[in-house]
Amino acid sequence: MASAVMNMTTAALDWVSVAFDAPLARAVVFGVHIDGHLVVEVLLIAVILFQLTRKSYKPPKKPLTEKEIDDLCEEWVPEPLHPSISEDMKAEPPTLESAAGPHTIIDGKEVVNFASANYLGLIGNEKIIDSCVSSLEKYGVGSCGPRGFYGTIDVHLDCEERIAKFMGTPDSILYSYGISTIFSVIPAFCKKGDIIVADEGVHWGVQNGLHLSRSTIVYFKHNDMKSLENTLEKLTRGNKQAEKIRRYIVVEAVYQNSGQIAPLDEIIQLKEKYHFRVILDESHSFGVLGNSGRGLAEYYGVPVEKIDIITAGMGNALATDGGFCTGSVRVVDHQRLSSSGYVFSASLPPYLASAAISAVNYLEGNPSVLTSLRSNIALLCKGEFCDKLHNAFAGLSDVPGLTIASHPLSPIVFLKLKKSTGSSKGDLELLNNIADRMLKEDSVFIVSTKRSVLDKCRLPVGIRLFVSAGHSESDIQKVSDSLRRVAATTLAEHL
Amino acid sequence: MTLRLLLPPLPAIPPVAVPREVRRMVRLTYLTALTTFFGYILLIAFGVLRDLVRKLLDWFKSDDLKGYAPICPPFEDFYTRRIYHRIQDCFGRPIASAADAWIDVVERHSNDNDKTLRRTSNTSRCLNLGSYNYLGFAAGDRYCTPRVVESLKKYASGTCSARADAGTTKLHIELEELVARFVGKPAAITFGMGYVTNSSIIPALVGEEGLIVSDSFNHNSIINGARASGATVQVFRHNSPSHLEEVLREQIVKGQPGAHTPWKKILVIVEGIYSMEGEFCKLPEIVAICKKYKAYVYLDEAHSIGAVGKSGRGVCELLGVDPADVDIMMGTFTKSFGSCGGYIAASEEIIQHLKHGCPAHLYATSMSPPAVQQAISAIKVVLGEDGSNRGAKKLARIRESSNYFRSELKKMGFVVLGDNDSPVMAIMLYNLAKLPAFSRACLRQNVAVVIVGYPATPVLLARARICISASHTREDLIKGLKVISEVGGLVGAKCLPAEPEKAKKMD
């Protein structure tokens, strides 16, 4: 038995040695005589190299015990809810003690007010106050419910009809707060997978709406039509899919962050060429631009049907609160169920809706208020007015250290520093200094740009003056003299 | 292949799973679930059929979109067109008076089968069981209205400016101090709209490396705010402190997605009263758990501030929680105080941080001065600082009325949701067809109720929601109960056995 096994093993070993030695026994490569054992060694090295390239095997983690979880929870320390508060964060804005008209009272003193967007001078208007009083006595203050659940009051429906009639569109829808209008409208029409091309200078409300819509957002250079055209070209070139998804261009009529005005005629041409829809935010142009105040479309002579969706906050020219959106019947109807700021929020207080109706009636009945506003803006920017003493008045065109960056027709006159300090924070410090000094020393109230940490806009900061039709020529002269004097001294080292 | 082109795309299937605890609470039986399901399937089938016919009829019509994708794809608004439009007349009913205990509902009629509704000049006087008018400040009040008119004449109807620019008046400062004092926190900040308060505060508090744990039944504004913040959002089962603890433990151990670094901060968001169910949140347990795991608590008291609690200070007072334990308290002035707008009350430093960085404070128009004055006067009445005890009387009346109404409804055999002392209650109807029947029958008998279905509630749990007001008298409530009992019987909503009449007569 043992010998049989021995015989078999010897036979096997012989066979193996023959197999190894046989073919290579006579191989001579590069003058090296190859033995069979080299094959085994080469194979071993190959196996080792192969194993080194594989991922290492991790044994599965044991689930943590309750005690270990408890310990981890004990160890974890959260950050505080607020960052550390620095001195400049504690600054409080001035408190008004009367209505925010062209003249207002701050700290017991009367000041000239260029900080309220009261473009048509309607704050304190008798007719509007009377309509508000009768509304308050009939309906109370709040509407106590969302639009779907007995919060729709007949004044809301009247207001929607009035605005649609004024704008020349089939229908409109009312929102209860200005800033929530745009960030509810955009997500109602743009969902994941759609393409939106937006201006990089849009304000926070628009940015929030774009973020909530989860669509693909592409920004183009601020108010630059060449950049817009290139972006549109890039997005649609050779892209067959682009025809099946919804595409939008989002712009503001008058940009809050810079005072520029969007060139609507060029935008409409581009929109028709590349088949995009336009969403236009007219918060600062409704009641300001155009011969009768109907906004950007009237100013450029573009038929209002070409703009797909128009939104506007009523907290500026109309001196009330809330917002509206107008467009075709399909556009407006869709929002009544799918716009979150409309469905899930209480409706606009009825007295503010009556105030809006009275304001639109006033605007339609007195188009001369627009001419006064336009002449005030021109006066402030360019001057060329000789007062009783024949002194030439240059307006804001030659303020030392500051330059006008807004459009000549924009009701927001935007001045930015000729030479920036290098950081937004440094610029804002200088500008806030100027504004504080003007209020304290000359009783003139203006404001600088406010930028939230959540705001993505990177346009330069500046000083904003809101011109009103209610300002007199002496007010305008006072503000430009004061600005010139204070800027000269504050920016002296900086110039 | 051509058949596929003919068939319209099917609508997205809504989630129908109802968790076991909720099923038990709402008494959802299998029979009810099956019949409700059947109703939905029938409606969807008819809707798809009608869409098919419409597509066939429009096959040869020219396409006037010319290269644009439709602004609303057909399947996105399938529910709106084929299901909601059938019962459109039950929603959005205009009224021609203040939202008081009795309202003038404007009659509407339609020429085209309820597709569009036109107003008429007829109104009918109805009992209002739908508006959020808990303390009765919706209509004119003898203390508030004269002061509101005075402030209108002094400050005009709007400020045309953001709070950080020129929109801060003395009234705004006074309101913030009053709110902070009322709620029991060091400082407060106010905004012109409750919805915007939530959507812009949450991003200012928690950033991308934080975690938000929110109740599954939270309001849309909280969901939007959480989404806008960029933080990771986890949902815990409605009002379940044990599940909240589970989620917190798991998340603290797991850390951020991807790199597993620890979270920067955790914010737990709950509401005081959940407006679709009428129940209070289990605040003491939730605050205890958050303290243990060092998470921050955000309490949204939109419906509970001013309406519950011995002196109207909300769920903290009612459930015995110290306001210092809740980090952020949010509320609105729309429901109990008859005004508009929202507030946040927290420590001085948090409010300072919000005033500096919150977008709504820096960019949005400030609250209208008459609305501010209404809120100030209403809070003063509730506190008794107007020199009378009307505030205490209103609070006692709303508590008694809600408890009376709820117990009577339960006696009649309805399935009623809502805790004791809550002014909001829901009568379960389940079936989609019962909703418009209930609403229209009540309106014919001059009672205005609110019905809610999908998507505000889960698919199988449609209901009618009642909001009691301090301006409802006992006669109003008895009339309301009589009508609801009759209509509920007709519609078949009395699922539970009623208390026998004989037992009541014997007392």
mmCIF file with all atom_site columns, N, CA and C in Angstrom, chain B residues 88-117:
data_model
loop_
_atom_site.group_PDB
_atom_site.id
_atom_site.type_symbol
_atom_site.label_atom_id
_atom_site.label_alt_id
_atom_site.label_comp_id
_atom_site.label_asym_id
_atom_site.label_entity_id
_atom_site.label_seq_id
_atom_site.pdbx_PDB_ins_code
_atom_site.Cartn_x
_atom_site.Cartn_y
_atom_site.Cartn_z
_atom_site.occupancy
_atom_site.B_iso_or_equiv
_atom_site.pdbx_formal_charge
_atom_site.auth_seq_id
_atom_site.auth_comp_id
_atom_site.auth_asym_id
_atom_site.auth_atom_id
_atom_site.pdbx_PDB_model_num
ATOM 1  N N  . GLN B 1 88  ? -65.239 73.047 -8.029  1.00 0.00 ? 88  GLN B N  1
ATOM 2  C CA . GLN B 1 88  ? -64.631 74.369 -7.916  1.00 0.00 ? 88  GLN B CA 1
ATOM 3  C C  . GLN B 1 88  ? -65.499 75.345 -7.136  1.00 0.00 ? 88  GLN B C  1
ATOM 4  N N  . ASP B 1 89  ? -66.823 75.176 -7.200  1.00 0.00 ? 89  ASP B N  1
ATOM 5  C CA . ASP B 1 89  ? -67.681 76.154 -6.549  1.00 0.00 ? 89  ASP B CA 1
ATOM 6  C C  . ASP B 1 89  ? -67.615 76.077 -5.030  1.00 0.00 ? 89  ASP B C  1
ATOM 7  N N  . CYS B 1 90  ? -66.985 75.018 -4.483  1.00 0.00 ? 90  CYS B N  1
ATOM 8  C CA . CYS B 1 90  ? -66.882 74.928 -3.028  1.00 0.00 ? 90  CYS B CA 1
ATOM 9  C C  . CYS B 1 90  ? -65.677 75.693 -2.482  1.00 0.00 ? 90  CYS B C  1
ATOM 10 N N  . PHE B 1 91  ? -64.794 76.132 -3.375  1.00 0.00 ? 91  PHE B N  1
ATOM 11 C CA . PHE B 1 91  ? -63.579 76.827 -2.934  1.00 0.00 ? 91  PHE B CA 1
ATOM 12 C C  . PHE B 1 91  ? -63.567 78.248 -3.445  1.00 0.00 ? 91  PHE B C  1
ATOM 13 N N  . GLY B 1 92  ? -62.853 79.095 -2.761  1.00 0.00 ? 92  GLY B N  1
ATOM 14 C CA . GLY B 1 92  ? -62.692 80.464 -3.240  1.00 0.00 ? 92  GLY B CA 1
ATOM 15 C C  . GLY B 1 92  ? -63.990 81.245 -3.290  1.00 0.00 ? 92  GLY B C  1
ATOM 16 N N  . ARG B 1 93  ? -64.927 80.965 -2.377  1.00 0.00 ? 93  ARG B N  1
ATOM 17 C CA . ARG B 1 93  ? -66.205 81.690 -2.393  1.00 0.00 ? 93  ARG B CA 1
ATOM 18 C C  . ARG B 1 93  ? -65.969 83.117 -1.944  1.00 0.00 ? 93  ARG B C  1
ATOM 19 N N  . PRO B 1 94  ? -66.324 84.102 -2.789  1.00 0.00 ? 94  PRO B N  1
ATOM 20 C CA . PRO B 1 94  ? -66.094 85.498 -2.380  1.00 0.00 ? 94  PRO B CA 1
ATOM 21 C C  . PRO B 1 94  ? -67.106 85.927 -1.341  1.00 0.00 ? 94  PRO B C  1
ATOM 22 N N  . ILE B 1 95  ? -66.688 86.838 -0.452  1.00 0.00 ? 95  ILE B N  1
ATOM 23 C CA . ILE B 1 95  ? -67.621 87.379 0.532   1.00 0.00 ? 95  ILE B CA 1
ATOM 24 C C  . ILE B 1 95  ? -67.647 88.895 0.385   1.00 0.00 ? 95  ILE B C  1
ATOM 25 N N  . ALA B 1 96  ? -68.737 89.486 0.817   1.00 0.00 ? 96  ALA B N  1
ATOM 26 C CA . ALA B 1 96  ? -68.893 90.925 0.633   1.00 0.00 ? 96  ALA B CA 1
ATOM 27 C C  . ALA B 1 96  ? -68.967 91.639 1.964   1.00 0.00 ? 96  ALA B C  1
ATOM 28 N N  . SER B 1 97  ? -68.386 91.051 3.016   1.00 0.00 ? 97  SER B N  1
ATOM 29 C CA . SER B 1 97  ? -68.414 91.713 4.313   1.00 0.00 ? 97  SER B CA 1
ATOM 30 C C  . SER B 1 97  ? -67.146 91.315 5.053   1.00 0.00 ? 97  SER B C  1
ATOM 31 N N  . ALA B 1 98  ? -67.000 91.792 6.287   1.00 0.00 ? 98  ALA B N  1
ATOM 32 C CA . ALA B 1 98  ? -65.848 91.382 7.086   1.00 0.00 ? 98  ALA B CA 1
ATOM 33 C C  . ALA B 1 98  ? -65.997 89.912 7.453   1.00 0.00 ? 98  ALA B C  1
ATOM 34 N N  . ALA B 1 99  ? -64.882 89.247 7.758   1.00 0.00 ? 99  ALA B N  1
ATOM 35 C CA . ALA B 1 99  ? -64.903 87.803 8.030   1.00 0.00 ? 99  ALA B CA 1
ATOM 36 C C  . ALA B 1 99  ? -65.329 87.539 9.468   1.00 0.00 ? 99  ALA B C  1
ATOM 37 N N  . ASP B 1 100 ? -66.486 88.041 9.836   1.00 0.00 ? 100 ASP B N  1
ATOM 38 C CA . ASP B 1 100 ? -66.961 87.971 11.221  1.00 0.00 ? 100 ASP B CA 1
ATOM 39 C C  . ASP B 1 100 ? -67.731 86.669 11.443  1.00 0.00 ? 100 ASP B C  1
ATOM 40 N N  . ALA B 1 101 ? -68.563 86.583 12.513  1.00 0.00 ? 101 ALA B N  1
ATOM 41 C CA . ALA B 1 101 ? -69.324 85.368 12.777  1.00 0.00 ? 101 ALA B CA 1
ATOM 42 C C  . ALA B 1 101 ? -70.362 85.107 11.688  1.00 0.00 ? 101 ALA B C  1
ATOM 43 N N  . TRP B 1 102 ? -70.954 86.173 11.125  1.00 0.00 ? 102 TRP B N  1
ATOM 44 C CA . TRP B 1 102 ? -71.893 86.032 10.012  1.00 0.00 ? 102 TRP B CA 1
ATOM 45 C C  . TRP B 1 102 ? -71.331 86.779 8.817   1.00 0.00 ? 102 TRP B C  1
ATOM 46 N N  . ILE B 1 103 ? -71.330 86.122 7.631   1.00 0.00 ? 103 ILE B N  1
ATOM 47 C CA . ILE B 1 103 ? -70.746 86.766 6.446   1.00 0.00 ? 103 ILE B CA 1
ATOM 48 C C  . ILE B 1 103 ? -71.760 86.768 5.310   1.00 0.00 ? 103 ILE B C  1
ATOM 49 N N  . ASP B 1 104 ? -71.539 87.663 4.340   1.00 0.00 ? 104 ASP B N  1
ATOM 50 C CA . ASP B 1 104 ? -72.378 87.709 3.138   1.00 0.00 ? 104 ASP B CA 1
ATOM 51 C C  . ASP B 1 104 ? -71.642 86.982 2.040   1.00 0.00 ? 104 ASP B C  1
ATOM 52 N N  . VAL B 1 105 ? -72.035 85.739 1.754   1.00 0.00 ? 105 VAL B N  1
ATOM 53 C CA . VAL B 1 105 ? -71.365 84.980 0.703   1.00 0.00 ? 105 VAL B CA 1
ATOM 54 C C  . VAL B 1 105 ? -71.962 85.381 -0.636  1.00 0.00 ? 105 VAL B C  1
ATOM 55 N N  . VAL B 1 106 ? -71.104 85.733 -1.584  1.00 0.00 ? 106 VAL B N  1
ATOM 56 C CA . VAL B 1 106 ? -71.571 86.181 -2.899  1.00 0.00 ? 106 VAL B CA 1
ATOM 57 C C  . VAL B 1 106 ? -71.947 84.956 -3.726  1.00 0.00 ? 106 VAL B C  1
ATOM 58 N N  . GLU B 1 107 ? -73.128 85.002 -4.352  1.00 0.00 ? 107 GLU B N  1
ATOM 59 C CA . GLU B 1 107 ? -73.528 83.856 -5.170  1.00 0.00 ? 107 GLU B CA 1
ATOM 60 C C  . GLU B 1 107 ? -72.839 83.930 -6.526  1.00 0.00 ? 107 GLU B C  1
ATOM 61 N N  . ARG B 1 108 ? -72.424 82.751 -7.011  1.00 0.00 ? 108 ARG B N  1
ATOM 62 C CA . ARG B 1 108 ? -71.780 82.724 -8.327  1.00 0.00 ? 108 ARG B CA 1
ATOM 63 C C  . ARG B 1 108 ? -72.558 81.753 -9.202  1.00 0.00 ? 108 ARG B C  1
ATOM 64 N N  . HIS B 1 109 ? -72.588 82.016 -10.504 1.00 0.00 ? 109 HIS B N  1
ATOM 65 C CA . HIS B 1 109 ? -73.212 81.031 -11.372 1.00 0.00 ? 109 HIS B CA 1
ATOM 66 C C  . HIS B 1 109 ? -72.296 80.790 -12.560 1.00 0.00 ? 109 HIS B C  1
ATOM 67 N N  . SER B 1 110 ? -72.545 79.683 -13.268 1.00 0.00 ? 110 SER B N  1
ATOM 68 C CA . SER B 1 110 ? -71.653 79.319 -14.370 1.00 0.00 ? 110 SER B CA 1
ATOM 69 C C  . SER B 1 110 ? -72.466 78.991 -15.610 1.00 0.00 ? 110 SER B C  1
ATOM 70 N N  . ASN B 1 111 ? -71.934 79.452 -16.798 1.00 0.00 ? 111 ASN B N  1
ATOM 71 C CA . ASN B 1 111 ? -72.609 79.135 -18.054 1.00 0.00 ? 111 ASN B CA 1
ATOM 72 C C  . ASN B 1 111 ? -72.029 77.918 -18.716 1.00 0.00 ? 111 ASN B C  1
ATOM 73 N N  . ASP B 1 112 ? -70.842 77.484 -18.263 1.00 0.00 ? 112 ASP B N  1
ATOM 74 C CA . ASP B 1 112 ? -70.152 76.436 -19.015 1.00 0.00 ? 112 ASP B CA 1
ATOM 75 C C  . ASP B 1 112 ? -69.784 75.278 -18.118 1.00 0.00 ? 112 ASP B C  1
ATOM 76 N N  . ASN B 1 113 ? -70.757 74.808 -17.355 1.00 0.00 ? 113 ASN B N  1
ATOM 77 C CA . ASN B 1 113 ? -70.550 73.587 -16.567 1.00 0.00 ? 113 ASN B CA 1
ATOM 78 C C  . ASN B 1 113 ? -69.451 73.723 -15.529 1.00 0.00 ? 113 ASN B C  1
ATOM 79 N N  . ASP B 1 114 ? -69.448 74.835 -14.829 1.00 0.00 ? 114 ASP B N  1
ATOM 80 C CA . ASP B 1 114 ? -68.494 75.049 -13.721 1.00 0.00 ? 114 ASP B CA 1
ATOM 81 C C  . ASP B 1 114 ? -67.057 75.260 -14.147 1.00 0.00 ? 114 ASP B C  1
ATOM 82 N N  . LYS B 1 115 ? -66.815 75.491 -15.450 1.00 0.00 ? 115 LYS B N  1
ATOM 83 C CA . LYS B 1 115 ? -65.414 75.752 -15.835 1.00 0.00 ? 115 LYS B CA 1
ATOM 84 C C  . LYS B 1 115 ? -65.011 77.142 -15.367 1.00 0.00 ? 115 LYS B C  1
ATOM 85 N N  . THR B 1 116 ? -65.878 78.130 -15.609 1.00 0.00 ? 116 THR B N  1
ATOM 86 C CA . THR B 1 116 ? -65.622 79.485 -15.089 1.00 0.00 ? 116 THR B CA 1
ATOM 87 C C  . THR B 1 116 ? -66.850 79.904 -14.305 1.00 0.00 ? 116 THR B C  1
ATOM 88 N N  . LEU B 1 117 ? -66.625 80.662 -13.242 1.00 0.00 ? 117 LEU B N  1
ATOM 89 C CA . LEU B 1 117 ? -67.726 81.106 -12.393 1.00 0.00 ? 117 LEU B CA 1
ATOM 90 C C  . LEU B 1 117 ? -67.780 82.614 -12.419 1.00 0.00 ? 117 LEU B C  1
#
